[in-house]
PDB file of C-alpha atoms in Angstrom:
ATOM      1  CA  UNK A  80       6.732  13.729  31.848  1.00  0.00           C
ATOM      2  CA  UNK A  81       9.290  14.321  29.054  1.00  0.00           C
ATOM      3  CA  UNK A  82      10.413  10.689  29.017  1.00  0.00           C
ATOM      4  CA  UNK A  83       6.809   9.502  28.769  1.00  0.00           C
ATOM      5  CA  UNK A  84       6.251  11.786  25.772  1.00  0.00           C
ATOM      6  CA  UNK A  85       9.368  10.410  24.053  1.00  0.00           C
ATOM      7  CA  UNK A  86       8.265   6.811  24.669  1.00  0.00           C
ATOM      8  CA  UNK A  87       4.776   7.588  23.313  1.00  0.00           C
ATOM      9  CA  UNK A  88       6.285   9.255  20.235  1.00  0.00           C
ATOM     10  CA  UNK A  89       8.576   6.253  19.585  1.00  0.00           C
ATOM     11  CA  UNK A  90       5.698   3.791  19.968  1.00  0.00           C
ATOM     12  CA  UNK A  91       3.562   5.909  17.624  1.00  0.00           C
ATOM     13  CA  UNK A  92       6.291   5.750  14.974  1.00  0.00           C
ATOM     14  CA  UNK A  93       7.681   2.254  15.427  1.00  0.00           C
ATOM     15  CA  UNK A  94       4.535   0.214  15.975  1.00  0.00           C
ATOM     16  CA  UNK A  95       1.416  -0.061  13.899  1.00  0.00           C
ATOM     17  CA  UNK A  96      -1.432  -0.777  16.322  1.00  0.00           C
ATOM     18  CA  UNK A  97      -4.131  -2.446  14.283  1.00  0.00           C
ATOM     19  CA  UNK A  98      -6.236  -5.573  14.072  1.00  0.00           C
ATOM     20  CA  UNK A  99      -5.352  -8.254  11.533  1.00  0.00           C
ATOM     21  CA  UNK A 100      -7.797  -9.468   8.904  1.00  0.00           C
ATOM     22  CA  UNK A 101      -6.420 -12.070   6.460  1.00  0.00           C
ATOM     23  CA  UNK A 102      -7.899 -12.113   2.957  1.00  0.00           C
ATOM     24  CA  UNK A 103      -8.700 -15.812   2.397  1.00  0.00           C
ATOM     25  CA  UNK A 104      -6.966 -17.465  -0.545  1.00  0.00           C
ATOM     26  CA  UNK A 105      -4.348 -14.711  -0.852  1.00  0.00           C
ATOM     27  CA  UNK A 106      -1.026 -13.853   0.790  1.00  0.00           C
ATOM     28  CA  UNK A 107      -2.529 -10.593   2.081  1.00  0.00           C
ATOM     29  CA  UNK A 108      -3.209  -9.747   5.695  1.00  0.00           C
ATOM     30  CA  UNK A 109      -4.992  -6.453   6.218  1.00  0.00           C
ATOM     31  CA  UNK A 110      -3.802  -4.553   9.285  1.00  0.00           C
ATOM     32  CA  UNK A 111      -6.592  -2.081   9.941  1.00  0.00           C
ATOM     33  CA  UNK A 112      -6.313   0.752  12.446  1.00  0.00           C
ATOM     34  CA  UNK A 113      -9.365   1.871  14.424  1.00  0.00           C
ATOM     35  CA  UNK A 114     -11.299   4.562  12.572  1.00  0.00           C
ATOM     36  CA  UNK A 115     -10.693   3.263   9.043  1.00  0.00           C
ATOM     37  CA  UNK A 116     -14.114   3.170   7.364  1.00  0.00           C
ATOM     38  CA  UNK A 117     -15.390  -0.312   6.499  1.00  0.00           C
ATOM     39  CA  UNK A 118     -15.993   0.943   2.936  1.00  0.00           C
ATOM     40  CA  UNK A 119     -12.237   1.573   2.638  1.00  0.00           C
ATOM     41  CA  UNK A 120     -11.473  -1.943   3.884  1.00  0.00           C
ATOM     42  CA  UNK A 121     -13.887  -3.400   1.298  1.00  0.00           C
ATOM     43  CA  UNK A 122     -12.437  -1.228  -1.491  1.00  0.00           C
ATOM     44  CA  UNK A 123      -8.847  -2.240  -0.739  1.00  0.00           C
ATOM     45  CA  UNK A 124      -9.810  -5.922  -0.412  1.00  0.00           C
ATOM     46  CA  UNK A 125     -11.628  -5.948  -3.772  1.00  0.00           C
ATOM     47  CA  UNK A 126      -8.782  -4.030  -5.428  1.00  0.00           C
ATOM     48  CA  UNK A 127      -6.147  -6.457  -4.131  1.00  0.00           C
ATOM     49  CA  UNK A 128      -8.157  -9.426  -5.393  1.00  0.00           C
ATOM     50  CA  UNK A 129      -8.538  -7.772  -8.814  1.00  0.00           C
ATOM     51  CA  UNK A 130      -4.829  -6.911  -9.055  1.00  0.00           C
ATOM     52  CA  UNK A 131      -3.860 -10.408  -7.898  1.00  0.00           C
ATOM     53  CA  UNK A 132      -6.086 -11.972 -10.576  1.00  0.00           C
ATOM     54  CA  UNK A 133      -4.662  -9.657 -13.243  1.00  0.00           C
ATOM     55  CA  UNK A 134      -1.044 -10.510 -12.431  1.00  0.00           C
ATOM     56  CA  UNK A 135      -1.789 -14.218 -12.438  1.00  0.00           C
ATOM     57  CA  UNK A 136      -3.652 -14.084 -15.769  1.00  0.00           C
ATOM     58  CA  UNK A 137      -1.240 -11.789 -17.626  1.00  0.00           C
ATOM     59  CA  UNK A 138       2.147 -12.526 -16.064  1.00  0.00           C
ATOM     60  CA  UNK A 139       1.631 -16.069 -14.848  1.00  0.00           C
ATOM     61  CA  UNK A 140       2.437 -15.195 -11.242  1.00  0.00           C
ATOM     62  CA  UNK A 141       1.635 -12.956  -8.343  1.00  0.00           C
ATOM     63  CA  UNK A 142       3.059 -12.326  -4.907  1.00  0.00           C
ATOM     64  CA  UNK A 143       3.810 -15.538  -3.064  1.00  0.00           C
ATOM     65  CA  UNK A 144       5.088 -14.352   0.293  1.00  0.00           C
ATOM     66  CA  UNK A 145       2.921 -12.769   2.960  1.00  0.00           C
ATOM     67  CA  UNK A 146       2.120  -9.092   2.433  1.00  0.00           C
ATOM     68  CA  UNK A 147       0.925  -6.926   5.319  1.00  0.00           C
ATOM     69  CA  UNK A 148      -1.486  -4.343   3.942  1.00  0.00           C
ATOM     70  CA  UNK A 149      -1.666  -1.539   6.464  1.00  0.00           C
ATOM     71  CA  UNK A 150      -4.677   0.754   6.401  1.00  0.00           C
ATOM     72  CA  UNK A 151      -3.408   3.708   8.378  1.00  0.00           C
ATOM     73  CA  UNK A 152      -5.624   6.138  10.231  1.00  0.00           C
ATOM     74  CA  UNK A 153      -3.263   7.619  12.808  1.00  0.00           C
ATOM     75  CA  UNK A 154       0.195   6.041  12.365  1.00  0.00           C
ATOM     76  CA  UNK A 155       2.494   7.233   9.570  1.00  0.00           C
ATOM     77  CA  UNK A 156       3.238   4.828   6.715  1.00  0.00           C
ATOM     78  CA  UNK A 157       6.872   5.933   6.929  1.00  0.00           C
ATOM     79  CA  UNK A 158       8.131   6.025  10.534  1.00  0.00           C
ATOM     80  CA  UNK A 159       9.151   9.455  11.811  1.00  0.00           C
ATOM     81  CA  UNK A 160       7.390  11.283   8.948  1.00  0.00           C
ATOM     82  CA  UNK A 161       4.312  13.361   9.772  1.00  0.00           C
ATOM     83  CA  UNK A 162       1.125  11.570   8.720  1.00  0.00           C
ATOM     84  CA  UNK A 163       0.186  14.413   6.374  1.00  0.00           C
ATOM     85  CA  UNK A 164       3.546  14.431   4.575  1.00  0.00           C
ATOM     86  CA  UNK A 165       3.691  10.861   3.290  1.00  0.00           C
ATOM     87  CA  UNK A 166       2.328   9.523   0.024  1.00  0.00           C
ATOM     88  CA  UNK A 167      -1.209   8.255  -0.324  1.00  0.00           C
ATOM     89  CA  UNK A 168       0.202   4.718  -0.490  1.00  0.00           C
ATOM     90  CA  UNK A 169       3.625   3.065  -0.457  1.00  0.00           C
ATOM     91  CA  UNK A 170       4.879  -0.472  -1.014  1.00  0.00           C
ATOM     92  CA  UNK A 171       7.805  -2.763  -0.264  1.00  0.00           C
ATOM     93  CA  UNK A 172       8.307  -6.495  -0.945  1.00  0.00           C
ATOM     94  CA  UNK A 173       6.231  -7.504   2.085  1.00  0.00           C
ATOM     95  CA  UNK A 174       4.149  -4.413   2.815  1.00  0.00           C
ATOM     96  CA  UNK A 175       1.643  -1.995   1.356  1.00  0.00           C
ATOM     97  CA  UNK A 176       0.502   0.980   3.419  1.00  0.00           C
ATOM     98  CA  UNK A 177      -2.449   3.208   2.543  1.00  0.00           C
ATOM     99  CA  UNK A 178      -2.809   6.532   4.346  1.00  0.00           C
ATOM    100  CA  UNK A 179      -6.615   6.612   4.660  1.00  0.00           C
ATOM    101  CA  UNK A 180      -6.772   9.902   6.506  1.00  0.00           C
ATOM    102  CA  UNK A 181      -4.863  12.462   4.434  1.00  0.00           C
ATOM    103  CA  UNK A 182      -3.422  13.211   1.032  1.00  0.00           C
ATOM    104  CA  UNK A 183      -5.280  11.706  -1.897  1.00  0.00           C
ATOM    105  CA  UNK A 184      -7.137   8.746  -0.399  1.00  0.00           C
ATOM    106  CA  UNK A 185     -10.265  10.531   0.916  1.00  0.00           C
ATOM    107  CA  UNK A 186     -10.897  11.814  -2.618  1.00  0.00           C
ATOM    108  CA  UNK A 187      -9.484   8.812  -4.502  1.00  0.00           C
ATOM    109  CA  UNK A 188     -11.699   6.319  -2.684  1.00  0.00           C
ATOM    110  CA  UNK A 189     -14.790   8.041  -4.093  1.00  0.00           C
ATOM    111  CA  UNK A 190     -13.639   7.084  -7.602  1.00  0.00           C
ATOM    112  CA  UNK A 191     -13.632   3.271  -7.515  1.00  0.00           C
ATOM    113  CA  UNK A 192     -11.560   2.715 -10.694  1.00  0.00           C
ATOM    114  CA  UNK A 193      -8.963   5.242  -9.532  1.00  0.00           C
ATOM    115  CA  UNK A 194      -8.786   3.669  -6.061  1.00  0.00           C
ATOM    116  CA  UNK A 195      -8.439   0.197  -7.603  1.00  0.00           C
ATOM    117  CA  UNK A 196      -5.676   1.490  -9.871  1.00  0.00           C
ATOM    118  CA  UNK A 197      -3.789   2.983  -6.913  1.00  0.00           C
ATOM    119  CA  UNK A 198      -3.908  -0.310  -4.994  1.00  0.00           C
ATOM    120  CA  UNK A 199      -2.881  -2.273  -8.110  1.00  0.00           C
ATOM    121  CA  UNK A 200       0.027   0.139  -8.631  1.00  0.00           C
ATOM    122  CA  UNK A 201       1.335  -0.627  -5.138  1.00  0.00           C
ATOM    123  CA  UNK A 202       0.678  -4.339  -5.695  1.00  0.00           C
ATOM    124  CA  UNK A 203       3.003  -4.226  -8.733  1.00  0.00           C
ATOM    125  CA  UNK A 204       5.730  -2.691  -6.550  1.00  0.00           C
ATOM    126  CA  UNK A 205       5.261  -5.539  -4.053  1.00  0.00           C
ATOM    127  CA  UNK A 206       5.644  -8.175  -6.758  1.00  0.00           C
ATOM    128  CA  UNK A 207       8.681  -6.379  -8.142  1.00  0.00           C
ATOM    129  CA  UNK A 208      10.206  -6.413  -4.664  1.00  0.00           C
ATOM    130  CA  UNK A 209       9.483 -10.112  -4.175  1.00  0.00           C
ATOM    131  CA  UNK A 210      11.140 -10.870  -7.511  1.00  0.00           C
ATOM    132  CA  UNK A 211      14.237  -8.984  -6.334  1.00  0.00           C
ATOM    133  CA  UNK A 212      14.101  -6.190  -8.890  1.00  0.00           C
ATOM    134  CA  UNK A 213      12.810  -3.267  -6.814  1.00  0.00           C
ATOM    135  CA  UNK A 214      15.680  -0.760  -6.651  1.00  0.00           C
ATOM    136  CA  UNK A 215      16.942   0.279  -3.246  1.00  0.00           C
ATOM    137  CA  UNK A 216      15.441   3.609  -2.121  1.00  0.00           C
ATOM    138  CA  UNK A 217      18.705   5.501  -2.708  1.00  0.00           C
ATOM    139  CA  UNK A 218      18.995   4.114  -6.255  1.00  0.00           C
ATOM    140  CA  UNK A 219      15.431   4.894  -7.346  1.00  0.00           C
ATOM    141  CA  UNK A 220      16.052   8.497  -8.381  1.00  0.00           C
ATOM    142  CA  UNK A 221      17.883   7.476 -11.563  1.00  0.00           C
ATOM    143  CA  UNK A 222      14.671   6.409 -13.248  1.00  0.00           C
ATOM    144  CA  UNK A 223      11.897   7.271 -10.831  1.00  0.00           C
ATOM    145  CA  UNK A 224       9.586   8.438 -13.585  1.00  0.00           C
ATOM    146  CA  UNK A 225      10.033   5.190 -15.557  1.00  0.00           C
ATOM    147  CA  UNK A 226       9.439   3.113 -12.450  1.00  0.00           C
ATOM    148  CA  UNK A 227       6.294   4.966 -11.395  1.00  0.00           C
ATOM    149  CA  UNK A 228       4.917   5.262 -14.935  1.00  0.00           C
ATOM    150  CA  UNK A 229       5.240   1.520 -15.495  1.00  0.00           C
ATOM    151  CA  UNK A 230       3.372   0.737 -12.283  1.00  0.00           C
ATOM    152  CA  UNK A 231       0.721   3.362 -12.923  1.00  0.00           C
ATOM    153  CA  UNK A 232       0.127   1.876 -16.383  1.00  0.00           C
ATOM    154  CA  UNK A 233      -0.018  -1.644 -14.918  1.00  0.00           C
ATOM    155  CA  UNK A 234      -2.439  -0.522 -12.216  1.00  0.00           C
ATOM    156  CA  UNK A 235      -4.757   0.971 -14.810  1.00  0.00           C
ATOM    157  CA  UNK A 236      -4.543  -2.141 -17.001  1.00  0.00           C
ATOM    158  CA  UNK A 237      -5.501  -4.384 -14.110  1.00  0.00           C
ATOM    159  CA  UNK A 238      -8.674  -2.354 -13.648  1.00  0.00           C
ATOM    160  CA  UNK A 239      -9.714  -2.426 -17.273  1.00  0.00           C
ATOM    161  CA  UNK A 240      -8.909  -6.078 -17.905  1.00  0.00           C
ATOM    162  CA  UNK A 241      -9.849  -7.811 -14.664  1.00  0.00           C
TER     163      UNK A 241
END
């Protein structure tokens, strides 16, 4: 019984069971877990398209490599962290994960501009990672506030200008 529980716990943390839904014309593939409301899927899709358009228009480029956009309902965005303890959303060069169950998302999604800004913020981190200028996690503390402020500003701009 104990071994089965350990295997289940490892699978819960190391896999992301979800169905794939590519967003046509973009490098994004949504990975949606059962239980994520369709309204959340639509909100994230529209926000990614808006952020993608903004980056292309204002910076002349956007992400070019595939990005898995995980909409989490029961798996943690950061393996081995409790679902309630992780951020509302996180990003890496090839991944965005939105925790749709806890933290800020249930409230944020009710405010469409704020939700769009959050997704755009993570999109900027993805582009930064694909360009090779996203600091390693251990090196981010030196200027965390500059890093996050820049992406928060960019996320807001993409909502007002797109």
